[in-house]
Coordinates of C-alpha atoms in Angstrom, one line a residue:
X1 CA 19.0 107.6 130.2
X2 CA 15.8 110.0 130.9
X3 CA 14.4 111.7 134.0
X4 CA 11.3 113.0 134.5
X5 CA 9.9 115.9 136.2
X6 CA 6.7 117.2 137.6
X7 CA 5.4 120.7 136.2
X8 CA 2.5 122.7 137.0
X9 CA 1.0 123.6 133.3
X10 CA -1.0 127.0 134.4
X11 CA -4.5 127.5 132.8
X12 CA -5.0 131.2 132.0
X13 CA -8.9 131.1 131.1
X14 CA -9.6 128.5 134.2
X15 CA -8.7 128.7 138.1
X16 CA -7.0 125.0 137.6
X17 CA -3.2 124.0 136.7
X18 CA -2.3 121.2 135.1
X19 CA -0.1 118.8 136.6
X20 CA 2.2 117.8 133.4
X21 CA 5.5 115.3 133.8
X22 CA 8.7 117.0 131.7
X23 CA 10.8 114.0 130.6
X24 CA 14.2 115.2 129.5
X25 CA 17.1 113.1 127.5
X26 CA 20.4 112.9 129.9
X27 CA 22.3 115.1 127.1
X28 CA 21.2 118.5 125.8
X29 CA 18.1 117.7 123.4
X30 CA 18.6 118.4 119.3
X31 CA 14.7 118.2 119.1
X32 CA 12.5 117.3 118.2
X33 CA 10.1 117.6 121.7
X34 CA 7.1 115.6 121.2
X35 CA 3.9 116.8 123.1
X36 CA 2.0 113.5 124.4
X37 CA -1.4 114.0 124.6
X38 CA -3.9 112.2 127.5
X39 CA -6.2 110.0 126.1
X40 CA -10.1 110.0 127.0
X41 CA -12.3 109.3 129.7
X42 CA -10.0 109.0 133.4
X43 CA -7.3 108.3 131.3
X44 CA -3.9 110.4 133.1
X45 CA -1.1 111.4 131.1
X46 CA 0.7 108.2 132.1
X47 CA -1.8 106.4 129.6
X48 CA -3.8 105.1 133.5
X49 CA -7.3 105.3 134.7
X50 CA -6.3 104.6 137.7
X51 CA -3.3 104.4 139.8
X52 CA -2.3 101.2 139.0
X53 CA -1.5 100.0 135.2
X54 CA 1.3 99.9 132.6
X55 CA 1.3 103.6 132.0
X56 CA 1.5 103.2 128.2
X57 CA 2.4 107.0 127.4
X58 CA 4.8 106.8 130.3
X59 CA 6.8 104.0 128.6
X60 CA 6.4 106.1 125.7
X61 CA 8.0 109.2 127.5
X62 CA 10.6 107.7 129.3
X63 CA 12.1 105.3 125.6
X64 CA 12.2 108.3 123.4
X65 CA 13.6 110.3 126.3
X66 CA 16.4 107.6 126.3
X67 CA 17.0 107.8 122.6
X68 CA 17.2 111.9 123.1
X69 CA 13.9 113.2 122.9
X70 CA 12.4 115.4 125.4
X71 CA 8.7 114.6 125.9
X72 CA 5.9 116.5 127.9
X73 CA 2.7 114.8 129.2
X74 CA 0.1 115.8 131.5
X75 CA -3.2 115.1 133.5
X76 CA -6.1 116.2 132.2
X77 CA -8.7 118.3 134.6
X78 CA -10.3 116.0 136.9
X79 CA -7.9 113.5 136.1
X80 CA -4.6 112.1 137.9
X81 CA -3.0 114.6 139.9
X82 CA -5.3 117.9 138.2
X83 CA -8.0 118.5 140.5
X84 CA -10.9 120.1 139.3
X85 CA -14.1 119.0 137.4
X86 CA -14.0 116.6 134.1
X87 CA -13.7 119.2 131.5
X88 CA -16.3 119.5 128.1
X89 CA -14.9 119.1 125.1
X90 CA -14.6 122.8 124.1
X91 CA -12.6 123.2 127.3
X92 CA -10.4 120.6 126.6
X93 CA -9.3 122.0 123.7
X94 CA -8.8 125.2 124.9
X95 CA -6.8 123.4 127.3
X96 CA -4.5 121.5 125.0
X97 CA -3.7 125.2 123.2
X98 CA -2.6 126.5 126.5
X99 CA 0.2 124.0 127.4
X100 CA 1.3 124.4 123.9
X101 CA 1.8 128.2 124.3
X102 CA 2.4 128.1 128.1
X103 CA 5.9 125.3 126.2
X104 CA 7.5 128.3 124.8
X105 CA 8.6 129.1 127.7
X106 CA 10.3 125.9 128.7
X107 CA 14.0 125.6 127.4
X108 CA 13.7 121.8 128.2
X109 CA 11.3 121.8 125.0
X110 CA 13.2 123.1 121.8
X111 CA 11.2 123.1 118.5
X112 CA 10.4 122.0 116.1
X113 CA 7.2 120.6 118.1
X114 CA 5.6 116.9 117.2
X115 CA 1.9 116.2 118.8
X116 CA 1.3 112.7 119.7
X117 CA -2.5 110.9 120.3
X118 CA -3.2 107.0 121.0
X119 CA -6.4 106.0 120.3
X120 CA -9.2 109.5 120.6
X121 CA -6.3 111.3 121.2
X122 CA -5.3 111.2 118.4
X123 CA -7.9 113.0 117.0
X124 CA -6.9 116.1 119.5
X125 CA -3.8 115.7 117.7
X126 CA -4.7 116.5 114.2
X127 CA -7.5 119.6 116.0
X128 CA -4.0 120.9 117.8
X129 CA -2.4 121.1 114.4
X130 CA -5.0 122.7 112.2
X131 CA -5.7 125.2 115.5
X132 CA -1.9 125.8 116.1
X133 CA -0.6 125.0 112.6
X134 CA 2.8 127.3 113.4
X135 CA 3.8 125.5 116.6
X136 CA 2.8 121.7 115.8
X137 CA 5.7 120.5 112.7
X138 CA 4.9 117.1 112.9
X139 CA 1.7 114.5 114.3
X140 CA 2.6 110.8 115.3
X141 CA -1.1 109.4 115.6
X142 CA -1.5 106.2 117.0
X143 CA -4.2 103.5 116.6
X144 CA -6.7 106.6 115.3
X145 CA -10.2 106.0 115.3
X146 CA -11.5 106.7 112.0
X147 CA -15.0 105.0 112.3
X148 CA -18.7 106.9 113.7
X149 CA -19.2 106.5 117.5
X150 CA -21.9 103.6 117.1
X151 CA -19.9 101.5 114.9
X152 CA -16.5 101.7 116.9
X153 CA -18.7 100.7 120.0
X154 CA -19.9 97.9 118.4
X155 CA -16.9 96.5 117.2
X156 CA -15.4 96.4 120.6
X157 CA -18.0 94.9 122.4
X158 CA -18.3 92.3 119.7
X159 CA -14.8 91.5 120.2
X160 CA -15.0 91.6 123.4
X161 CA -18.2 89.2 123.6
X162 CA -16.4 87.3 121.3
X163 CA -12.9 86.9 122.9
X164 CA -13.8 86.8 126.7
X165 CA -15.0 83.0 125.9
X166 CA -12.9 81.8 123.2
X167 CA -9.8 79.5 123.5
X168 CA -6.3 81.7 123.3
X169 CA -5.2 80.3 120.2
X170 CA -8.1 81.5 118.2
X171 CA -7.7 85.0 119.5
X172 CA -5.9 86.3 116.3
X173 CA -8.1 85.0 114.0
X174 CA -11.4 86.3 115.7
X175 CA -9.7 89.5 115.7
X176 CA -8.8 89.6 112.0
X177 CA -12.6 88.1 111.2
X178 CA -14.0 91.1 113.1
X179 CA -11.5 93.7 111.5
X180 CA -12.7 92.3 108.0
X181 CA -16.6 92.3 108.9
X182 CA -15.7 96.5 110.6
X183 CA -14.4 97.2 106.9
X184 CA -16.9 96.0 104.4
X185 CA -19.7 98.0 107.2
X186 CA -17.9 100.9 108.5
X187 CA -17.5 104.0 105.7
X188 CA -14.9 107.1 106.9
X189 CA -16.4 109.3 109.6
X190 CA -14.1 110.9 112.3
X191 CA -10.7 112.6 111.3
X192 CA -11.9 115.5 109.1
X193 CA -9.4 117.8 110.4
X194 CA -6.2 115.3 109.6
X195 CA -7.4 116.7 105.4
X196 CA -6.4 120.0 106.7
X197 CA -3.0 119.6 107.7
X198 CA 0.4 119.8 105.8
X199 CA 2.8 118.9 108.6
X200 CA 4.8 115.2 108.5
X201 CA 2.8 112.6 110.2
X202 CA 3.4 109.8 111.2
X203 CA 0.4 106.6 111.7
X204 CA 1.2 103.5 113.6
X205 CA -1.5 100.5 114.2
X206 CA -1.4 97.1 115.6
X207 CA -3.5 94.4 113.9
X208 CA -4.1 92.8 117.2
X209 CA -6.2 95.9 118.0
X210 CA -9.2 94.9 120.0
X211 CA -10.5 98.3 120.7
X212 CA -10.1 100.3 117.5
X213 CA -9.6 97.8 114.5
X214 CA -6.8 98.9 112.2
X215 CA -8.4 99.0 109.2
X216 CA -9.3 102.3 110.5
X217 CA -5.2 103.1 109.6
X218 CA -5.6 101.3 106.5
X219 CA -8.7 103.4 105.5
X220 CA -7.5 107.0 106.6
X221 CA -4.3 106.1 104.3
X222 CA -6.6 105.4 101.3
X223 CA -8.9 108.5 101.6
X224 CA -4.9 110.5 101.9
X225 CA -4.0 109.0 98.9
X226 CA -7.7 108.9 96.8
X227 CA -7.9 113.0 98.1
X228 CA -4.9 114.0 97.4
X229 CA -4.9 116.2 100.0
X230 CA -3.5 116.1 104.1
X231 CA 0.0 115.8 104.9
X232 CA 1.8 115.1 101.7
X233 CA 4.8 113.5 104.0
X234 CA 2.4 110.7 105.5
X235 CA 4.4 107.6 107.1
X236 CA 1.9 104.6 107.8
X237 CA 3.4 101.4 109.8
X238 CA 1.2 98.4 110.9
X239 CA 2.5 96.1 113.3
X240 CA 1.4 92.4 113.5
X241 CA 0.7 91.2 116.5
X242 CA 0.3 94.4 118.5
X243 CA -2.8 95.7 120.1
X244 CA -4.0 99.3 120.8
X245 CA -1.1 100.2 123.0
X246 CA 1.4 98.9 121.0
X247 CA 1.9 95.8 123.1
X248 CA 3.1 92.7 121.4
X249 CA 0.6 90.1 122.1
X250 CA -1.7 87.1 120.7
X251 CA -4.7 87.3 122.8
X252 CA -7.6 89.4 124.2
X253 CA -6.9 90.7 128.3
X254 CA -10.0 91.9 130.2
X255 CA -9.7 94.9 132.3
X256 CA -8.4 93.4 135.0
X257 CA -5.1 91.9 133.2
X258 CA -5.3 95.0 131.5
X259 CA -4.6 96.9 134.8
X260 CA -1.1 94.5 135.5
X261 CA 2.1 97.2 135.4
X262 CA 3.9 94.3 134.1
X263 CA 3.1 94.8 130.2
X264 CA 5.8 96.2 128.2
X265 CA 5.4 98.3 124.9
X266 CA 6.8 96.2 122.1
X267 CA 11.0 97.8 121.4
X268 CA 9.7 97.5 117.2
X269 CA 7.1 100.3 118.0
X270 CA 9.7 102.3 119.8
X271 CA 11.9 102.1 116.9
X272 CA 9.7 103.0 113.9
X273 CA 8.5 106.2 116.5
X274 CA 12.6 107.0 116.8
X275 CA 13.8 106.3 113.5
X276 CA 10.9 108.3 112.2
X277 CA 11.7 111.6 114.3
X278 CA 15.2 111.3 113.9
X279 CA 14.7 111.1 109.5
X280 CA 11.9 113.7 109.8
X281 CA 13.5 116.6 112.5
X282 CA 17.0 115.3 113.8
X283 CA 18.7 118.7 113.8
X284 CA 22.3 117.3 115.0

């Protein structure tokens, strides 16, 4: 089993310290560590906007720290436990470098080093790694947006226009008509930076993604493969039936089912994110 710890995460360029949860395996850790990075908006390292919620990344934490991995998470300024103002973009980033070099001086967090990003963060993720390519070895980059701004806002508040009204049973099917209209509208846009990289990585999506449609995985694998350049170790697994947090499920929830601490993330996901940093970095 895992246990988790809180850690301040000082900022050396601002006055505020990050409040960060160290999750550590019950035996001495082989590596790899995996950095889990907060995702966007009031999002908390738990995966939360608020303090209610199934704490996604937590669930994520806590399962690989029970298969051996040690994991670290943390709240982002003005977010969670981190007091302070929401931070710009520029300073998030120089935020995100800090708790990466302010790790080397945690024994609980052996190299080699894998980022991981849900959703925007996972753009972060493949940033860290062309910014800090000697510290990240590996990227796990879940449900990745891949789309521009406009045209991944449209396609959740089509489906969720669409869903909010429709019968259960036709959940899946509206999702996969919606995925298929997205792909023959919505060219490449965001993840310049993942063409940069050379460092394992590692894409999982759900097709039951409501928020970010998978093709979006589907299409940042064929750019890989049609540029020939990237990681040239680049795992892609989609799950069916899975939404954005990697939830086995079959129909739309609306923010306030959303919020329920009773959703669990699906043990399939868990195991393609274990089997694949136990093949890639397993050093025992």
């Amino acid at each position: 089993m895992s246990a988790t710890f809180t850690i301040a995460l000082p900022l050396p360029h601002a006055a505020t310290a990050l409040q960060g949860r160290l999750t550590v395996a019950e035996r001495e850790p082989q590596g790899p560590s995996v950095f889990i990075l907060p995702g966007s908006g009031l999002s908390d390292g738990d995966g939360n906007d608020s303090d209610i919620g199934f704490a996604p990344l937590a669930q994520i934490a806590i399962a690989l720290g029970n298969a051996g991995f040690n994991s670290l998470r943390f709240d982002r300024r003005g977010t969670g436990a981190t007091g302070g103002d929401i931070a710009s973009p520029a300073e998030e980033l120089q935020d995100f470098l800090a708790v990466l070099d302010a790790a080397e001086t945690l024994p609980e967090l052996p190299r080699p080093w894998v980022v991981l990003g849900l959703g925007e963060a996972a753009a972060w993720a493949g940033l860290l790694a062309t910014r800090r390519a000697e510290k990240v070895d590996g990227l796990i980059l879940v449900s990745p947006p891949t789309g521009a701004v406009g045209d991944m806002f449209r396609y959740r508040q089509d489906a969720e226009d669409a869903l909010a009204t429709a019968p259960v049973e036709k959940h899946r099917a509206i999702v996969q008509e919606l995925t298929d209209n997205y792909a023959a509208s919505s060219p490449l846009f965001m993840f310049k930076p993942i063409f940069e990289i050379a460092c394992p990585t590692l894409a999982i999506h759900g097709d039951m993604d409501w928020i970010c449609p998978v093709h979006c995985s589907r299409q940042l694998s064929a750019e890989l493969e049609r540029r020939g350049s990237g990681p040239q170790d680049w795992t892609y697994c989609e799950l069916t039936g899975v939404d954005r947090w990697l939830i086995a499920t079959q129909q739309w929830r609306s923010l306030a089912e959303q919020l329920q601490p009773h959703w669990r993330i699906d043990p399939a996901a868990v195991d393609i994110l274990v089997d694949w940093l136990s093949r890639k970095f397993r050093t025992e």
